[in-house]
Amino acid sequence: MLSMSCFVKHRLSVLYIITLCILSLQKSSGNGLLQLEVQQDYVVLDNGLLQLTFTKPGGHLIGISYNGLDNLLELHNPLLNGGFWDLNWSKPGTSGTRGEFDVANGTDFHVVVQNEEQVELSFSRKWDVSMLGQHAPLSIDKRFIMLRGSSGFYSYAIYQRDETMPAFYLNEARIALMLNIEKFVYMAMSDDRQRRLPRPEDRVPPRGRELAFPEAVLLVNPIEPEFKGEVDDKYQYSCENKDNKVHGFICTDPTIGLWQISPSNEFRTGGPIKQDLTSHVNPTTLAMFVSTHYGGEDLVVKFGDGEEWKKVFGPVFIYLNLVPDYTNDSTAFLWSDAKEQMKKEVEKWPYSFPVSEDFLHVDQRGSVCGRLFAQDRYISEEKKIAAKGAFVGLAPPGKDGSFQKEAKGYQFWVNADDDGYFKITNIRPGDYNIYAWVPGFIGDYRCDKDIVVAPGSSVDLGDLVYFPPRNGATLWEIGIPDRTAAEFYVPEPDPMYINKLLVNLPSHRFRQYGLWQRYADLYPNQDLVYTLGTSDYKKDWFYAQVTRKIGEGAYKATTWQIKFELDEIAESGKYTLRIALASATFSILEVRVNKNGLGEALFSSGLIGSDNTITRHGIHGLYWQFNVEIETSLLNKGDNTIYLTQARNFSALHGVMYDYVRLEAPSLTSNKLA
């Protein structure tokens, strides 16, 4: 007799076999000829597995028919419907990150290729001066590809500027799919972040109540009672670029999945750990190419008058899958199959089938390899340490760390192996710098020389050595230099404002709403005091230095204290305080040493940051690093205190996140490494 556990495993195995058979039959049934129907106002594309309907010449996707469902898309929303490319833009000199939305409707349609294996369609819009003020000064060519036997379709676009176009700011570029509200209720964007979502009308008064910002809504009277008392916010489902490979929704009647798969990050902005949106309530699934999320104004793409530019975004793959009947296991199988399909798409990158000359195939690209070491004389006097797990990437030439604000070019990133070796493949030809950072070491690495990648080239850089910032021996340190605040104390959320999915996910606790408000609960009268040798940063260092609410609409700047002892004071030289920030939002960080924290600041960062990471439930945004020199005369033998003040106090949303803080003794030699 089968045990219960064996029975469950047997049942899952049977369902898995059935699912594979269904998917195989589904794909083989689409081996007929591709069919293209072009009418005056619309275009229909069909491969026997799914059928797509586009407006003509706009290129707005208004129909996806699949497995008995006439349309997987929503067409009855008050504003945004169907599937579309869009962008957000503003005039030069505009502050902030929001401007005018431009649904990039085409004005010209043509069939790029049509044969037995594939159809590629183009919906394009060429900019001219008559569009001034109405549309972003860009020429846009949107492409859609359907392959024979493929359970999905591809989309990419070429954005281009020429010397005749005026200046403008590009804030956002994306693909959005607005799915059938009645059908798609279950969202999955990672193994541990999956759930049924509330309905869009639950976010609207009186069913929902807006909280500190429009994206965050408390569900007070949702249609389905299970969601009552939860906070819904699309930013709770954000993801780093390096992990943003597959996400989407599942329909339970019939049981099908729709997934957005990104096989490459080369066309995204901000580097591998820049965070962005995935799927969320509406139901909406997104392919984000340009955005200011978790970066703020530093990631606005600014073009000057007559500045020429061209970039290919995508292709991304919209994948559809199914199982015969809905069971409690169906969602797991659809998600697992979507992940397997994602791996297949990654292996096929760069794709061989897009026909635009602007999308470069594998033989038109190059590679770069090398080995990275880190050498810190206060850790190892002469020995170089292999940069295990280092993030190593190619991005347009710039300054140290400039890749995180770079948005006009392409970026290519890998992780070094345990011995520091790395190989970056499928690089578009061009001039690059190589950038890196090494977990466990502060700061950024950038190779001093430009790297030229040519078609078919293979560049071997040999050994590269990163000398992290260092003047003297470590006297004390707080945190781990890993560009996040994840190691610090993240409080439990207010039970009045929770997302139930995150309650049992400790590593995602920072994604709960309103954690910044807990600071005043924990420190109602006096700010944080951290004592070296006694305090534990995992318990005693709050994850974000924010303002303290002292009344309705009134907030107070906060000053944290670091207390430490010095057995002796150096006779000469300067001490160095290293401060690495994981995020900053409209903040001014000031440093004072002793003197009860009074008097003029020894250091001020000036106004920095606009990444809104704290309110967007992140644990890092843009990385900042500051070095503060401290004269020996400012320190005492015995007790000392460093005061860290976040001086902006206009709202609850000002604040910084620390990555790592270190105090160094004066250098033992005048030949400093940093």
XYZ file of C-alpha atoms in Angstrom, residues 112-597:
486
model
C 9.226 42.364 -43.104
C 9.396 38.633 -43.768
C 6.838 35.920 -44.463
C 7.758 32.303 -45.133
C 6.938 28.825 -43.866
C 9.055 29.247 -40.736
C 8.315 32.755 -39.543
C 6.493 36.017 -40.014
C 7.951 39.330 -38.856
C 5.779 42.445 -38.824
C 6.817 46.087 -38.503
C 4.687 48.915 -37.106
C 6.762 52.074 -37.299
C 6.484 55.791 -36.638
C 8.970 58.223 -38.115
C 9.225 61.490 -36.190
C 8.935 64.825 -37.937
C 8.600 68.411 -36.768
C 4.796 68.318 -36.978
C 4.867 66.014 -33.922
C 6.734 68.549 -31.794
C 5.218 68.665 -28.318
C 2.853 65.781 -29.037
C 5.233 62.829 -29.249
C 8.731 62.091 -28.035
C 11.318 63.063 -30.683
C 12.125 59.484 -31.588
C 11.579 57.291 -34.599
C 10.243 53.940 -33.405
C 10.051 50.639 -35.249
C 8.100 47.962 -33.346
C 8.585 44.385 -34.494
C 6.542 41.250 -33.773
C 7.688 37.756 -34.736
C 5.753 34.490 -34.827
C 7.525 31.200 -35.537
C 6.034 27.975 -36.798
C 5.294 25.574 -33.931
C 6.079 28.141 -31.248
C 3.705 28.584 -28.336
C 4.258 32.306 -28.109
C 5.569 35.332 -29.945
C 8.516 37.717 -29.822
C 8.667 41.482 -29.808
C 11.477 44.007 -30.104
C 11.832 47.628 -31.148
C 14.419 49.967 -32.587
C 14.423 53.444 -31.053
C 16.357 55.989 -33.097
C 17.275 59.681 -33.127
C 18.913 61.733 -35.862
C 20.549 65.158 -36.093
C 17.229 66.918 -36.807
C 15.570 66.001 -33.517
C 15.263 68.377 -30.559
C 16.383 67.682 -27.004
C 14.161 65.670 -24.660
C 14.216 63.408 -21.612
C 13.249 59.724 -21.764
C 11.918 58.511 -18.418
C 10.540 55.092 -19.297
C 10.210 52.578 -22.137
C 8.419 49.259 -21.832
C 5.981 46.653 -23.152
C 2.755 46.267 -21.162
C 0.213 43.473 -21.450
C -3.136 44.117 -19.770
C -4.651 40.675 -19.223
C -8.266 39.559 -18.912
C -9.434 40.664 -15.474
C -11.891 37.803 -15.032
C -9.446 35.081 -16.002
C -5.941 35.898 -14.778
C -5.941 35.971 -10.988
C -2.743 34.128 -10.020
C 0.637 35.840 -10.388
C 4.110 34.251 -10.260
C 7.423 36.091 -10.538
C 9.768 33.869 -8.496
C 9.699 30.552 -6.678
C 8.667 32.202 -3.424
C 6.649 35.197 -4.638
C 3.483 33.741 -6.116
C -0.114 34.362 -5.119
C -3.674 35.135 -6.061
C -4.079 38.877 -6.455
C -7.001 41.158 -5.629
C -9.081 42.702 -8.372
C -8.265 46.159 -9.764
C -11.536 47.627 -8.434
C -10.398 46.664 -4.908
C -7.831 49.446 -5.140
C -10.448 52.130 -5.797
C -12.447 53.891 -3.028
C -14.472 52.858 -1.146
C -13.043 49.342 -1.446
C -9.468 50.580 -1.166
C -7.815 53.445 0.698
C -4.702 55.130 -0.654
C -1.825 55.233 1.815
C 1.283 57.452 1.760
C 1.538 57.319 -2.040
C -0.832 56.225 -4.839
C 0.790 52.858 -5.523
C 0.156 51.628 -1.968
C -3.476 50.866 -1.191
C -5.071 49.319 1.910
C -7.844 46.912 0.923
C -10.644 47.776 3.330
C -13.630 46.158 1.600
C -12.378 43.968 -1.248
C -14.714 41.854 -3.340
C -13.082 38.716 -1.972
C -12.843 38.845 1.858
C -9.530 36.965 1.949
C -7.744 40.159 0.885
C -9.301 42.395 3.543
C -6.724 44.293 5.578
C -3.863 43.696 3.141
C -1.739 46.301 1.424
C -1.396 46.016 -2.331
C 1.547 47.708 -4.020
C 3.154 46.762 -7.347
C 6.610 47.533 -5.963
C 6.326 44.588 -3.574
C 6.864 42.401 -6.637
C 9.903 44.190 -8.032
C 13.041 42.308 -8.994
C 16.714 42.893 -9.833
C 17.596 42.887 -13.538
C 19.797 39.814 -13.171
C 16.852 37.803 -11.820
C 14.104 39.380 -13.922
C 13.904 36.590 -16.505
C 10.374 35.181 -16.318
C 7.131 36.259 -14.707
C 3.453 36.306 -15.534
C -0.035 35.079 -14.739
C -2.063 31.896 -14.613
C -5.692 31.488 -15.614
C -7.553 28.643 -13.897
C -10.434 28.174 -16.361
C -9.016 26.929 -18.672
C -5.680 26.286 -16.987
C -3.152 28.291 -18.972
C -0.207 30.539 -18.254
C 1.041 33.683 -19.956
C 4.669 34.578 -19.298
C 7.036 37.387 -20.203
C 10.515 35.949 -20.752
C 13.616 38.154 -21.055
C 16.560 36.095 -22.352
C 19.092 38.928 -21.964
C 19.737 42.052 -19.920
C 21.966 43.757 -22.487
C 19.307 46.327 -23.404
C 18.222 47.200 -19.847
C 19.528 50.183 -17.936
C 21.468 50.556 -14.693
C 23.392 47.305 -14.446
C 22.614 43.853 -13.062
C 21.174 44.757 -9.662
C 18.989 47.658 -10.737
C 15.463 46.759 -9.675
C 12.291 47.052 -11.696
C 8.654 46.092 -11.936
C 7.409 42.676 -13.070
C 3.726 41.652 -12.839
C 1.045 43.127 -10.616
C -2.645 43.833 -10.068
C -4.784 44.795 -13.056
C -3.576 42.104 -14.107
C -0.508 43.563 -15.822
C 2.747 41.985 -16.954
C 5.627 44.226 -17.999
C 8.858 44.112 -19.935
C 10.806 47.096 -18.601
C 13.609 48.512 -20.743
C 14.133 52.046 -19.401
C 12.905 53.221 -16.014
C 13.838 55.420 -13.076
C 12.567 52.926 -10.499
C 15.026 52.609 -7.604
C 17.301 55.135 -9.273
C 15.322 58.350 -9.608
C 16.390 61.299 -11.720
C 19.901 59.890 -12.115
C 18.436 57.340 -14.525
C 16.501 59.760 -16.717
C 17.966 59.440 -20.233
C 18.785 62.981 -21.363
C 19.279 63.813 -25.040
C 20.612 67.095 -26.407
C 19.575 68.892 -29.582
C 20.577 66.869 -32.609
C 22.042 64.048 -30.522
C 22.051 60.886 -32.605
C 21.236 57.580 -30.962
C 19.963 54.131 -31.745
C 19.136 51.211 -29.488
C 17.440 47.851 -29.909
C 15.186 46.821 -27.015
C 14.508 43.092 -26.906
C 13.428 40.739 -28.300
C 11.465 39.391 -25.374
C 9.294 36.283 -25.620
C 5.643 36.053 -24.606
C 5.135 32.370 -23.818
C 1.839 30.506 -23.408
C 1.424 27.098 -21.782
C -1.368 24.878 -20.452
C -2.386 21.790 -18.467
C -5.574 19.839 -19.208
C -7.530 20.466 -16.010
C -6.987 22.715 -13.023
C -5.735 21.098 -9.814
C -3.834 22.473 -6.858
C -0.662 21.339 -8.616
C -1.366 23.045 -11.940
C 0.176 26.377 -11.010
C 3.415 24.675 -9.958
C 3.615 22.804 -13.269
C 2.918 25.885 -15.372
C 5.523 27.871 -13.448
C 8.082 25.062 -13.726
C 7.475 24.771 -17.461
C 7.802 28.549 -17.879
C 11.183 28.446 -16.125
C 12.336 25.633 -18.404
C 11.250 27.634 -21.434
C 13.157 30.630 -20.089
C 16.328 28.534 -19.929
C 15.820 27.485 -23.546
C 15.400 31.115 -24.632
C 18.568 32.126 -22.767
C 20.496 29.355 -24.517
C 19.283 30.621 -27.922
C 20.472 34.204 -27.261
C 21.294 36.085 -29.405
C 18.422 34.913 -31.548
C 19.106 33.975 -35.159
C 15.692 34.892 -36.589
C 15.161 38.688 -36.160
C 15.855 40.205 -39.574
C 16.557 43.820 -38.635
C 20.159 44.690 -39.405
C 20.231 46.515 -36.085
C 19.837 43.276 -34.128
C 23.229 41.605 -34.242
C 23.574 37.842 -34.501
C 26.197 35.705 -32.798
C 28.772 35.980 -35.608
C 28.552 39.784 -35.407
C 29.494 39.888 -31.736
C 32.648 39.444 -29.691
C 33.826 38.234 -26.295
C 36.042 39.400 -23.429
C 37.685 37.255 -20.769
C 40.125 37.690 -17.924
C 40.746 37.105 -14.259
C 40.015 39.548 -11.461
C 41.805 39.795 -8.138
C 41.370 42.045 -5.132
C 44.393 43.168 -3.134
C 44.069 44.889 0.218
C 47.417 45.205 2.019
C 45.712 45.220 5.406
C 44.091 41.877 4.667
C 46.984 40.285 2.800
C 50.290 42.150 2.550
C 51.347 40.890 -0.874
C 48.961 38.132 -1.881
C 46.248 38.832 -4.386
C 42.845 37.361 -3.550
C 40.748 35.834 -6.326
C 37.600 37.938 -6.740
C 35.177 35.104 -6.105
C 31.643 35.928 -7.199
C 32.560 39.426 -8.377
C 30.123 41.196 -10.660
C 32.078 41.958 -13.825
C 30.615 43.833 -16.764
C 31.142 45.877 -19.886
C 29.361 49.219 -20.211
C 30.028 52.449 -22.133
C 33.173 54.329 -21.038
C 32.716 56.462 -17.954
C 33.823 56.955 -14.376
C 34.038 54.490 -11.509
C 30.534 53.112 -10.937
C 29.001 55.103 -13.794
C 27.348 51.969 -15.173
C 24.596 52.222 -12.534
C 23.406 55.502 -14.054
C 24.049 54.514 -17.677
C 21.033 54.107 -19.956
C 21.949 54.970 -23.543
C 24.194 52.034 -24.373
C 24.319 48.289 -23.804
C 25.688 46.420 -20.805
C 26.974 42.849 -20.483
C 27.495 41.277 -17.059
C 28.636 37.981 -15.551
C 29.810 36.722 -12.171
C 33.417 35.642 -11.785
C 33.956 32.034 -10.736
C 35.576 30.936 -7.480
C 39.030 31.614 -8.911
C 38.142 35.055 -10.275
C 37.922 34.006 -13.922
C 35.240 35.546 -16.093
C 34.148 35.374 -19.707
C 31.604 37.736 -21.226
C 30.175 36.564 -24.541
C 27.833 37.876 -27.247
C 29.002 41.483 -26.860
C 27.874 44.000 -29.432
C 30.820 45.741 -31.151
C 31.817 49.046 -29.597
C 34.005 50.839 -27.078
C 33.603 49.826 -23.442
C 35.088 50.069 -19.994
C 35.152 47.031 -17.782
C 33.516 47.598 -14.402
C 33.339 45.360 -11.354
C 32.658 45.144 -7.672
C 33.662 42.393 -5.307
C 31.400 41.227 -2.464
C 33.195 41.820 0.798
C 35.167 44.812 -0.487
C 34.088 48.431 -0.556
C 34.064 50.540 -3.705
C 34.086 50.118 -7.497
C 36.639 48.743 -9.933
C 37.083 50.165 -13.435
C 39.792 49.244 -15.904
C 41.761 52.335 -16.902
C 41.880 51.483 -20.600
C 39.041 51.425 -23.099
C 38.194 48.023 -24.524
C 37.327 47.769 -28.201
C 35.111 44.852 -29.170
C 34.926 44.007 -32.887
C 32.718 41.448 -34.659
C 34.119 37.981 -34.057
C 36.845 39.264 -31.734
C 37.981 37.593 -28.531
C 39.741 39.942 -26.127
C 41.807 38.426 -23.311
C 42.492 40.998 -20.595
C 44.714 38.717 -18.548
C 44.962 39.445 -14.825
C 43.199 42.511 -13.434
C 43.765 43.711 -9.878
C 41.350 45.786 -7.840
C 42.854 47.814 -4.983
C 39.902 48.691 -2.731
C 39.921 52.084 -0.978
C 42.205 51.805 2.023
C 44.436 54.128 4.055
C 45.008 52.262 7.283
C 44.092 49.269 9.417
C 40.449 48.649 10.314
C 39.645 49.869 13.815
C 35.990 48.856 13.564
C 33.335 48.177 10.968
C 29.555 47.973 10.804
C 27.770 45.824 8.241
C 28.916 43.879 5.196
C 30.117 45.633 2.012
C 27.627 44.066 -0.391
C 25.673 47.127 -1.654
C 22.526 46.297 0.310
C 21.148 46.983 3.771
C 19.820 43.433 4.050
C 22.083 42.489 6.965
C 20.709 45.220 9.228
C 17.607 45.159 11.405
C 14.417 45.059 9.374
C 11.460 45.447 11.758
C 8.249 43.476 11.792
C 5.536 45.313 9.866
C 2.607 47.018 11.500
C -0.076 44.274 11.519
C -2.501 46.833 10.112
C -0.451 47.085 6.894
C 0.740 43.698 5.712
C 1.036 41.709 2.545
C 0.200 38.151 3.630
C 2.510 36.618 1.041
C 5.526 38.242 2.683
C 4.676 37.322 6.277
C 6.415 33.953 6.051
C 9.286 35.150 3.875
C 11.869 36.650 6.267
C 14.295 37.444 3.443
C 11.580 39.613 1.859
C 10.383 41.315 5.020
C 11.783 44.633 3.800
C 9.091 44.586 1.100
C 6.293 45.127 3.622
C 4.611 48.517 3.602
C 5.434 51.307 6.053
C 8.534 49.899 7.739
C 10.035 53.390 7.843
C 7.246 54.330 10.274
C 8.459 51.710 12.741
C 11.566 53.775 13.485
C 9.541 56.221 15.586
C 7.909 53.279 17.377
C 11.299 51.860 18.308
C 12.954 55.228 19.015
C 10.139 57.525 20.139
C 12.296 60.000 22.061
C 15.946 59.317 21.322
C 17.707 58.280 18.147
C 19.681 55.128 17.563
C 22.907 54.683 19.558
C 25.295 51.979 18.422
C 28.117 50.958 20.753
C 31.062 49.080 19.250
C 31.813 45.899 21.146
C 28.309 45.698 22.598
C 25.785 46.339 19.829
C 24.976 43.878 17.051
C 24.267 45.435 13.658
C 21.829 42.613 12.868
C 19.657 43.718 15.790
C 20.654 47.263 16.699
C 21.238 49.079 13.403
C 17.922 50.032 11.794
C 17.836 49.234 8.096
C 17.218 52.869 7.073
C 17.987 56.242 8.652
C 14.721 58.095 8.194
C 12.980 61.075 9.756
C 10.941 60.761 12.952
C 7.316 61.821 12.922
C 6.636 64.295 15.732
C 3.137 65.428 14.771
C 0.647 65.477 11.934
C 2.694 66.353 8.860
C 5.695 67.255 11.044
C 9.006 65.398 10.976
C 12.351 65.711 12.693
C 15.816 65.039 11.313
C 17.563 62.128 12.994
C 21.102 61.775 14.336
C 22.586 58.355 14.968
C 25.540 57.879 17.286
C 28.417 55.426 16.950
C 30.246 55.078 20.267
C 33.698 53.537 20.376
C 36.920 53.509 22.366
C 40.476 54.150 21.214
C 43.328 52.816 23.325
C 45.675 55.382 21.852
C 45.733 58.245 19.361
C 48.180 58.315 16.478
C 50.781 61.064 16.624
C 50.404 61.978 12.974
C 48.301 61.282 9.940
C 44.532 61.221 9.592
C 41.920 58.673 10.443
C 39.496 57.751 7.637
C 35.793 57.095 7.985
C 34.447 55.111 5.029
C 30.702 55.306 4.474
C 29.013 53.251 1.777
C 25.330 53.906 1.197
C 22.945 51.424 -0.390
C 20.325 54.103 -1.075
C 19.567 57.809 -0.686
C 16.344 59.747 -1.214
C 16.506 63.552 -1.167
C 18.888 63.358 1.764
C 21.780 65.270 3.272
C 24.175 63.152 5.306
C 26.311 65.028 7.813
C 29.174 63.697 9.940
C 30.362 65.173 13.240
C 32.967 63.828 15.633
C 32.698 64.226 19.417
C 31.762 67.689 20.852
C 28.309 66.269 21.644
C 27.526 66.375 17.945
